[in-house]
Every structure is written in structure tokens, then in C-alpha cells.
mmCIF file of C-alpha atoms in Angstrom:
data_model
loop_
_atom_site.group_PDB
_atom_site.id
_atom_site.type_symbol
_atom_site.label_atom_id
_atom_site.label_comp_id
_atom_site.label_asym_id
_atom_site.label_seq_id
_atom_site.Cartn_x
_atom_site.Cartn_y
_atom_site.Cartn_z
ATOM 1 C CA UNK A 1 37.991 43.495 3.613
ATOM 2 C CA UNK A 2 34.359 43.435 2.524
ATOM 3 C CA UNK A 3 32.817 40.026 1.891
ATOM 4 C CA UNK A 4 31.327 39.286 -1.525
ATOM 5 C CA UNK A 5 28.423 37.485 0.190
ATOM 6 C CA UNK A 6 25.533 39.463 1.638
ATOM 7 C CA UNK A 7 22.545 38.255 3.674
ATOM 8 C CA UNK A 8 19.398 39.026 1.750
ATOM 9 C CA UNK A 9 16.673 40.684 3.773
ATOM 10 C CA UNK A 10 14.198 38.114 2.443
ATOM 11 C CA UNK A 11 15.941 35.185 4.070
ATOM 12 C CA UNK A 12 18.243 34.037 1.277
ATOM 13 C CA UNK A 13 21.834 34.839 0.502
ATOM 14 C CA UNK A 14 22.790 37.080 -2.416
ATOM 15 C CA UNK A 15 26.185 36.594 -4.043
ATOM 16 C CA UNK A 16 27.432 40.084 -4.905
ATOM 17 C CA UNK A 17 30.109 39.239 -7.467
ATOM 18 C CA UNK A 18 30.651 42.071 -9.910
ATOM 19 C CA UNK A 19 30.740 40.041 -13.129
ATOM 20 C CA UNK A 20 27.915 37.524 -12.965
ATOM 21 C CA UNK A 21 26.745 36.836 -16.560
ATOM 22 C CA UNK A 22 23.183 36.048 -15.458
ATOM 23 C CA UNK A 23 22.949 38.708 -12.794
ATOM 24 C CA UNK A 24 23.103 38.290 -9.064
ATOM 25 C CA UNK A 25 22.913 34.837 -7.450
ATOM 26 C CA UNK A 26 20.345 34.034 -4.778
ATOM 27 C CA UNK A 27 20.585 30.894 -2.616
ATOM 28 C CA UNK A 28 17.277 29.581 -1.316
ATOM 29 C CA UNK A 29 18.169 26.594 0.831
ATOM 30 C CA UNK A 30 19.814 24.052 -1.488
ATOM 31 C CA UNK A 31 18.458 25.817 -4.591
ATOM 32 C CA UNK A 32 20.543 28.302 -6.573
ATOM 33 C CA UNK A 33 18.626 31.048 -8.420
ATOM 34 C CA UNK A 34 19.878 33.758 -10.789
ATOM 35 C CA UNK A 35 18.429 36.700 -12.675
ATOM 36 C CA UNK A 36 14.725 36.506 -13.388
ATOM 37 C CA UNK A 37 14.412 33.264 -11.378
ATOM 38 C CA UNK A 38 15.009 35.100 -8.089
ATOM 39 C CA UNK A 39 11.662 35.321 -6.236
ATOM 40 C CA UNK A 40 10.133 38.614 -5.248
ATOM 41 C CA UNK A 41 9.501 37.311 -1.737
ATOM 42 C CA UNK A 42 11.237 34.811 0.499
ATOM 43 C CA UNK A 43 10.024 31.410 1.678
ATOM 44 C CA UNK A 44 9.413 32.858 5.139
ATOM 45 C CA UNK A 45 7.316 35.696 3.737
ATOM 46 C CA UNK A 46 5.146 33.274 1.776
ATOM 47 C CA UNK A 47 4.762 31.023 4.804
ATOM 48 C CA UNK A 48 3.658 33.832 7.122
ATOM 49 C CA UNK A 49 1.416 35.604 4.618
ATOM 50 C CA UNK A 50 -2.302 35.487 5.408
ATOM 51 C CA UNK A 51 -3.567 33.996 2.145
ATOM 52 C CA UNK A 52 -7.255 33.241 1.586
ATOM 53 C CA UNK A 53 -6.493 31.212 -1.562
ATOM 54 C CA UNK A 54 -6.586 27.501 -0.630
ATOM 55 C CA UNK A 55 -5.860 26.036 -4.078
ATOM 56 C CA UNK A 56 -2.493 24.881 -2.732
ATOM 57 C CA UNK A 57 -4.354 22.190 -0.764
ATOM 58 C CA UNK A 58 -5.087 20.395 -4.040
ATOM 59 C CA UNK A 59 -1.703 20.746 -5.735
ATOM 60 C CA UNK A 60 0.954 18.054 -6.023
ATOM 61 C CA UNK A 61 3.463 19.433 -3.469
ATOM 62 C CA UNK A 62 0.802 19.300 -0.730
ATOM 63 C CA UNK A 63 -0.401 15.923 -2.010
ATOM 64 C CA UNK A 64 3.130 14.583 -1.575
ATOM 65 C CA UNK A 65 2.982 15.539 2.100
ATOM 66 C CA UNK A 66 -0.331 13.718 2.519
ATOM 67 C CA UNK A 67 1.177 10.633 0.869
ATOM 68 C CA UNK A 68 4.190 10.859 3.150
ATOM 69 C CA UNK A 69 1.905 11.172 6.179
ATOM 70 C CA UNK A 70 0.016 8.025 5.155
ATOM 71 C CA UNK A 71 3.253 6.066 4.905
ATOM 72 C CA UNK A 72 4.396 7.357 8.304
ATOM 73 C CA UNK A 73 1.051 6.460 9.931
ATOM 74 C CA UNK A 74 1.022 3.030 8.313
ATOM 75 C CA UNK A 75 4.589 2.152 9.230
ATOM 76 C CA UNK A 76 4.115 3.478 12.753
ATOM 77 C CA UNK A 77 0.924 1.482 13.329
ATOM 78 C CA UNK A 78 2.053 -1.827 11.801
ATOM 79 C CA UNK A 79 5.766 -2.017 12.596
ATOM 80 C CA UNK A 80 5.181 -3.937 15.834
ATOM 81 C CA UNK A 81 2.330 -6.086 14.545
ATOM 82 C CA UNK A 82 4.429 -9.239 14.288
ATOM 83 C CA UNK A 83 4.043 -11.946 11.636
ATOM 84 C CA UNK A 84 0.908 -11.539 9.549
ATOM 85 C CA UNK A 85 -0.994 -13.063 6.640
ATOM 86 C CA UNK A 86 -3.345 -11.175 4.322
ATOM 87 C CA UNK A 87 -6.666 -12.441 2.997
ATOM 88 C CA UNK A 88 -8.055 -10.747 -0.110
ATOM 89 C CA UNK A 89 -11.549 -11.190 -1.501
ATOM 90 C CA UNK A 90 -14.792 -9.618 -2.639
ATOM 91 C CA UNK A 91 -16.746 -7.086 -0.602
ATOM 92 C CA UNK A 92 -19.948 -8.424 -2.215
ATOM 93 C CA UNK A 93 -20.032 -11.838 -0.576
ATOM 94 C CA UNK A 94 -23.042 -12.236 1.723
ATOM 95 C CA UNK A 95 -22.970 -13.813 5.214
ATOM 96 C CA UNK A 96 -23.978 -17.481 5.484
ATOM 97 C CA UNK A 97 -22.590 -18.262 2.035
ATOM 98 C CA UNK A 98 -19.918 -20.893 1.427
ATOM 99 C CA UNK A 99 -17.274 -18.266 0.628
ATOM 100 C CA UNK A 100 -18.060 -16.233 3.752
ATOM 101 C CA UNK A 101 -17.906 -19.274 6.044
ATOM 102 C CA UNK A 102 -14.606 -20.382 4.504
ATOM 103 C CA UNK A 103 -13.060 -16.969 5.151
ATOM 104 C CA UNK A 104 -14.273 -17.026 8.774
ATOM 105 C CA UNK A 105 -12.595 -20.402 9.241
ATOM 106 C CA UNK A 106 -9.335 -19.256 7.634
ATOM 107 C CA UNK A 107 -9.218 -16.116 9.770
ATOM 108 C CA UNK A 108 -9.719 -18.188 12.919
ATOM 109 C CA UNK A 109 -7.056 -20.744 11.979
ATOM 110 C CA UNK A 110 -4.520 -17.991 11.266
ATOM 111 C CA UNK A 111 -5.244 -16.333 14.620
ATOM 112 C CA UNK A 112 -4.912 -19.669 16.438
ATOM 113 C CA UNK A 113 -1.315 -19.817 15.180
ATOM 114 C CA UNK A 114 -0.630 -16.450 16.835
ATOM 115 C CA UNK A 115 -0.326 -14.797 13.422
ATOM 116 C CA UNK A 116 -2.035 -11.488 12.693
ATOM 117 C CA UNK A 117 -4.709 -11.360 9.999
ATOM 118 C CA UNK A 118 -4.798 -8.404 7.569
ATOM 119 C CA UNK A 119 -7.671 -7.616 5.200
ATOM 120 C CA UNK A 120 -8.899 -4.630 3.241
ATOM 121 C CA UNK A 121 -11.213 -3.861 6.139
ATOM 122 C CA UNK A 122 -14.483 -3.869 4.216
ATOM 123 C CA UNK A 123 -17.525 -6.171 4.127
ATOM 124 C CA UNK A 124 -17.857 -9.587 2.495
ATOM 125 C CA UNK A 125 -14.783 -11.810 2.521
ATOM 126 C CA UNK A 126 -12.837 -9.154 4.416
ATOM 127 C CA UNK A 127 -15.411 -8.949 7.204
ATOM 128 C CA UNK A 128 -15.594 -12.748 7.386
ATOM 129 C CA UNK A 129 -11.838 -13.190 7.788
ATOM 130 C CA UNK A 130 -11.649 -10.384 10.368
ATOM 131 C CA UNK A 131 -14.574 -11.954 12.195
ATOM 132 C CA UNK A 132 -12.872 -15.330 12.397
ATOM 133 C CA UNK A 133 -9.614 -13.824 13.646
ATOM 134 C CA UNK A 134 -11.291 -11.563 16.205
ATOM 135 C CA UNK A 135 -13.515 -14.293 17.646
ATOM 136 C CA UNK A 136 -10.449 -16.527 17.968
ATOM 137 C CA UNK A 137 -8.766 -13.829 20.057
ATOM 138 C CA UNK A 138 -6.246 -12.830 17.383
ATOM 139 C CA UNK A 139 -4.985 -9.593 15.914
ATOM 140 C CA UNK A 140 -7.592 -8.566 13.358
ATOM 141 C CA UNK A 141 -6.322 -5.779 11.097
ATOM 142 C CA UNK A 142 -8.249 -3.830 8.468
ATOM 143 C CA UNK A 143 -6.568 -1.533 5.942
ATOM 144 C CA UNK A 144 -9.427 0.301 4.289
ATOM 145 C CA UNK A 145 -9.550 2.653 1.338
ATOM 146 C CA UNK A 146 -11.483 5.897 0.924
ATOM 147 C CA UNK A 147 -14.097 5.192 -1.761
ATOM 148 C CA UNK A 148 -17.446 6.862 -2.531
ATOM 149 C CA UNK A 149 -19.459 3.650 -2.106
ATOM 150 C CA UNK A 150 -17.652 2.052 0.831
ATOM 151 C CA UNK A 151 -19.248 2.061 4.291
ATOM 152 C CA UNK A 152 -16.091 2.209 6.375
ATOM 153 C CA UNK A 153 -14.264 -0.491 8.305
ATOM 154 C CA UNK A 154 -16.136 -3.549 9.487
ATOM 155 C CA UNK A 155 -16.852 -4.148 13.188
ATOM 156 C CA UNK A 156 -14.503 -7.139 13.596
ATOM 157 C CA UNK A 157 -11.286 -5.121 13.422
ATOM 158 C CA UNK A 158 -9.125 -4.335 16.444
ATOM 159 C CA UNK A 159 -6.549 -2.360 14.457
ATOM 160 C CA UNK A 160 -7.821 -0.335 11.525
ATOM 161 C CA UNK A 161 -6.661 2.375 9.157
ATOM 162 C CA UNK A 162 -8.286 4.057 6.167
ATOM 163 C CA UNK A 163 -6.049 5.222 3.309
ATOM 164 C CA UNK A 164 -6.588 7.797 0.586
ATOM 165 C CA UNK A 165 -4.208 6.161 -1.870
ATOM 166 C CA UNK A 166 -4.328 2.597 -3.183
ATOM 167 C CA UNK A 167 -0.563 2.381 -3.681
ATOM 168 C CA UNK A 168 0.151 3.299 -0.043
ATOM 169 C CA UNK A 169 -2.345 0.701 1.150
ATOM 170 C CA UNK A 170 -0.873 -1.990 -1.119
ATOM 171 C CA UNK A 171 2.592 -1.185 0.187
ATOM 172 C CA UNK A 172 1.337 -1.926 3.708
ATOM 173 C CA UNK A 173 -0.135 -5.261 2.585
ATOM 174 C CA UNK A 174 3.116 -6.352 0.956
ATOM 175 C CA UNK A 175 5.491 -4.995 3.598
ATOM 176 C CA UNK A 176 3.767 -6.598 6.563
ATOM 177 C CA UNK A 177 2.425 -9.866 5.105
ATOM 178 C CA UNK A 178 4.353 -13.132 5.128
ATOM 179 C CA UNK A 179 1.761 -14.828 2.934
ATOM 180 C CA UNK A 180 -1.471 -14.189 1.049
ATOM 181 C CA UNK A 181 -4.730 -16.082 0.610
ATOM 182 C CA UNK A 182 -6.893 -14.862 -2.255
ATOM 183 C CA UNK A 183 -10.584 -15.737 -2.126
ATOM 184 C CA UNK A 184 -13.010 -15.103 -5.007
ATOM 185 C CA UNK A 185 -13.246 -11.428 -5.876
ATOM 186 C CA UNK A 186 -13.432 -8.825 -8.607
ATOM 187 C CA UNK A 187 -11.145 -6.147 -10.023
ATOM 188 C CA UNK A 188 -9.851 -4.997 -6.633
ATOM 189 C CA UNK A 189 -8.968 -8.551 -5.643
ATOM 190 C CA UNK A 190 -7.333 -9.183 -9.028
ATOM 191 C CA UNK A 191 -5.332 -5.962 -8.672
ATOM 192 C CA UNK A 192 -4.005 -7.004 -5.263
ATOM 193 C CA UNK A 193 -3.276 -10.525 -6.504
ATOM 194 C CA UNK A 194 -1.270 -9.467 -9.533
ATOM 195 C CA UNK A 195 0.548 -6.829 -7.487
ATOM 196 C CA UNK A 196 1.756 -9.605 -5.183
ATOM 197 C CA UNK A 197 2.595 -11.930 -8.096
ATOM 198 C CA UNK A 198 4.557 -9.201 -9.899
ATOM 199 C CA UNK A 199 6.609 -8.297 -6.840
ATOM 200 C CA UNK A 200 7.466 -11.941 -6.176
ATOM 201 C CA UNK A 201 8.185 -12.723 -9.843
ATOM 202 C CA UNK A 202 10.519 -9.720 -10.172
ATOM 203 C CA UNK A 203 12.112 -10.489 -6.786
ATOM 204 C CA UNK A 204 11.182 -7.105 -5.368
ATOM 205 C CA UNK A 205 10.070 -9.008 -2.285
ATOM 206 C CA UNK A 206 11.361 -12.231 -0.811
ATOM 207 C CA UNK A 207 9.507 -15.386 -1.786
ATOM 208 C CA UNK A 208 5.943 -15.062 -0.526
ATOM 209 C CA UNK A 209 3.421 -17.923 -0.613
ATOM 210 C CA UNK A 210 0.307 -16.927 -2.562
ATOM 211 C CA UNK A 211 -2.750 -19.162 -2.277
ATOM 212 C CA UNK A 212 -5.821 -18.973 -4.500
ATOM 213 C CA UNK A 213 -8.802 -20.477 -2.691
ATOM 214 C CA UNK A 214 -11.654 -22.076 -4.693
ATOM 215 C CA UNK A 215 -10.182 -23.846 -7.703
ATOM 216 C CA UNK A 216 -13.389 -23.631 -9.754
ATOM 217 C CA UNK A 217 -13.233 -19.838 -9.535
ATOM 218 C CA UNK A 218 -9.545 -19.443 -10.403
ATOM 219 C CA UNK A 219 -8.797 -22.354 -12.718
ATOM 220 C CA UNK A 220 -9.947 -20.646 -15.915
ATOM 221 C CA UNK A 221 -7.722 -17.638 -15.318
ATOM 222 C CA UNK A 222 -4.664 -19.783 -14.695
ATOM 223 C CA UNK A 223 -5.409 -22.107 -17.584
ATOM 224 C CA UNK A 224 -5.170 -18.984 -19.754
ATOM 225 C CA UNK A 225 -1.964 -17.863 -18.040
ATOM 226 C CA UNK A 226 -0.428 -21.329 -18.341
ATOM 227 C CA UNK A 227 -1.675 -21.569 -21.958
ATOM 228 C CA UNK A 228 -1.616 -18.590 -24.339
ATOM 229 C CA UNK A 229 0.324 -16.296 -21.987
ATOM 230 C CA UNK A 230 3.170 -18.751 -21.441
ATOM 231 C CA UNK A 231 3.043 -20.261 -24.936
ATOM 232 C CA UNK A 232 3.632 -16.816 -26.466
ATOM 233 C CA UNK A 233 6.612 -16.224 -24.181
ATOM 234 C CA UNK A 234 5.000 -13.542 -22.031
ATOM 235 C CA UNK A 235 6.022 -15.335 -18.807
ATOM 236 C CA UNK A 236 8.658 -17.909 -17.984
ATOM 237 C CA UNK A 237 7.969 -21.589 -17.453
ATOM 238 C CA UNK A 238 8.226 -21.285 -13.673
ATOM 239 C CA UNK A 239 5.822 -18.363 -13.191
ATOM 240 C CA UNK A 240 2.593 -20.405 -12.866
ATOM 241 C CA UNK A 241 4.216 -22.204 -9.912
ATOM 242 C CA UNK A 242 4.225 -18.955 -7.939
ATOM 243 C CA UNK A 243 0.715 -19.777 -6.710
ATOM 244 C CA UNK A 244 -1.045 -22.666 -4.995
ATOM 245 C CA UNK A 245 -4.663 -23.301 -6.019
ATOM 246 C CA UNK A 246 -6.700 -25.253 -3.486
ATOM 247 C CA UNK A 247 -10.183 -25.969 -2.138
ATOM 248 C CA UNK A 248 -8.868 -27.092 1.243
ATOM 249 C CA UNK A 249 -9.028 -24.529 4.062
ATOM 250 C CA UNK A 250 -6.280 -26.207 6.083
ATOM 251 C CA UNK A 251 -3.957 -26.391 3.068
ATOM 252 C CA UNK A 252 -4.589 -22.724 2.286
ATOM 253 C CA UNK A 253 -3.635 -21.694 5.815
ATOM 254 C CA UNK A 254 -0.651 -24.072 5.941
ATOM 255 C CA UNK A 255 0.796 -22.696 2.695
ATOM 256 C CA UNK A 256 0.099 -19.030 3.487
ATOM 257 C CA UNK A 257 1.751 -19.308 6.922
ATOM 258 C CA UNK A 258 4.655 -21.476 5.746
ATOM 259 C CA UNK A 259 7.137 -18.589 5.810
ATOM 260 C CA UNK A 260 6.349 -17.757 9.437
ATOM 261 C CA UNK A 261 8.681 -19.594 11.840
ATOM 262 C CA UNK A 262 6.747 -21.929 14.080
ATOM 263 C CA UNK A 263 7.091 -21.151 17.779
ATOM 264 C CA UNK A 264 8.708 -23.894 19.832
ATOM 265 C CA UNK A 265 7.931 -24.683 23.410
ATOM 266 C CA UNK A 266 4.376 -23.342 23.160
ATOM 267 C CA UNK A 267 1.691 -25.230 25.086
#
């Protein structure tokens, strides 16, 4: 008895039923194709064809693979990092300023608790925090981003990665951080801050302590949030309590590391 199924020479399977209303059926992996949708060449033929056209490098299917590769590299590099805290802040802060020195101190204090320190890997506040952690003998991590005006990762990092995509990088921050300290910064810092606040508020992540350092810098923003934003019902009454605003370096580190279990028996 002859089978109704035939192996197509192009690598798919053609269903040879006599009364198909849309013509013959072609199976290409999990995809079913009929009539005019059947390709003129198989997947294998396209793969092996010597094609000088490289436009496919800039199309979404290939971009998805690059995104996937970034997630794989990030997860693979950070999975065994251990407990960590992130410090966000401006790349424009100069050394020997008050903000820079505060970030150095916070990075050192986090490292002294045997907790890894994660930053965006750039200059300014990020460099300062990495510097403090590295000089204290800690794990100093930098997760950079590919930007036209950035100069690469700073020299105080002992584990660094550079990402193409902001959303992949932010996933790494949120997945591997047990707390966040936000120092003064601009749009990038605000973006990272509200990403963390949104994920905590919507319970997409477990409760995460978020500290805003330098009350004079942040108070106006949160007066507005606690005023017009809450008064018009845009947030609930408890949302402003998702953050701690402080000028005390020790308090900032204590709050940000509060979700990390303290080691017992350490000398």
C-alpha cells in the first residue's frame, strides 16, 4: 500500500492527499504550509547558499539571536556572583567631589560585608563605587552599555560586560541585585531608578530596598510624587514608602544590604 506522505527533496514533507482544497501540504519543521505559501527552496538550501547579501544581519530575526546571546552571556557570567548591591549614578561626576567620595565609601563598605558591588561600569559615580569596592578587595562588577559617547568600562572593575541593549542590561541589574543605592544622576539614573520602583511596586520582583542618597538632590522629585501624583490618585498611599532618602553613608549601605542574610561565625 502506497503511503500518502512523501519526503520532499527540499527537506520538508509533502502530504499527497488527492483532494486538498488549498493544494498540496508542505511541513517545514513545526510550520504547515499550503499552496502558494510553499517555499521554492528548503531551509537547508537557504542555509548552504553562498549569499553575498548581508542585509539579514540587520533584520529582527538575527537581532533576536543577538539579544538571546546577551542574556545567555549575562546569566552565565553573573549566576555565581553571590549576593550583590547596585549603585546607580551620574557618569559626569568628577573625582575629588563630595558625590564621588561618598560613592567610593559606599562601594568599600559594601565590599567589606562580602557583598558584590554592581554599577553601570562607566566613569563618575560608577567608577567611584567600583573603585571603593576593588580597593577593599571585593567583587567589583561593571555592566556597561554600547553608546557613541562612552569610553568603555572603568579600570576598577574585576568583572565587566558591555551590552548592546538597555533592557538586557537592566534585567541583569534587577535579577542579581538584592538592593539599590541611587546617587545623583540624570536621565539614565532616573530610568534605572523608576525601573526598579515599578518592578517592586507591581510585585514583579520581591521586595527590594531602594535608597536615594543626597536628600537635597532627590527631595523635590519625591515632594512632587507625594503631592500632585498621589493626590490625583496616580499612585497608592504606600508607594512613596518604597524608597529611603538619606544623607548618611552608613544608613544607605545598611538599608541597601538589609535583604542579604548576615553571615554568622565570621571573624
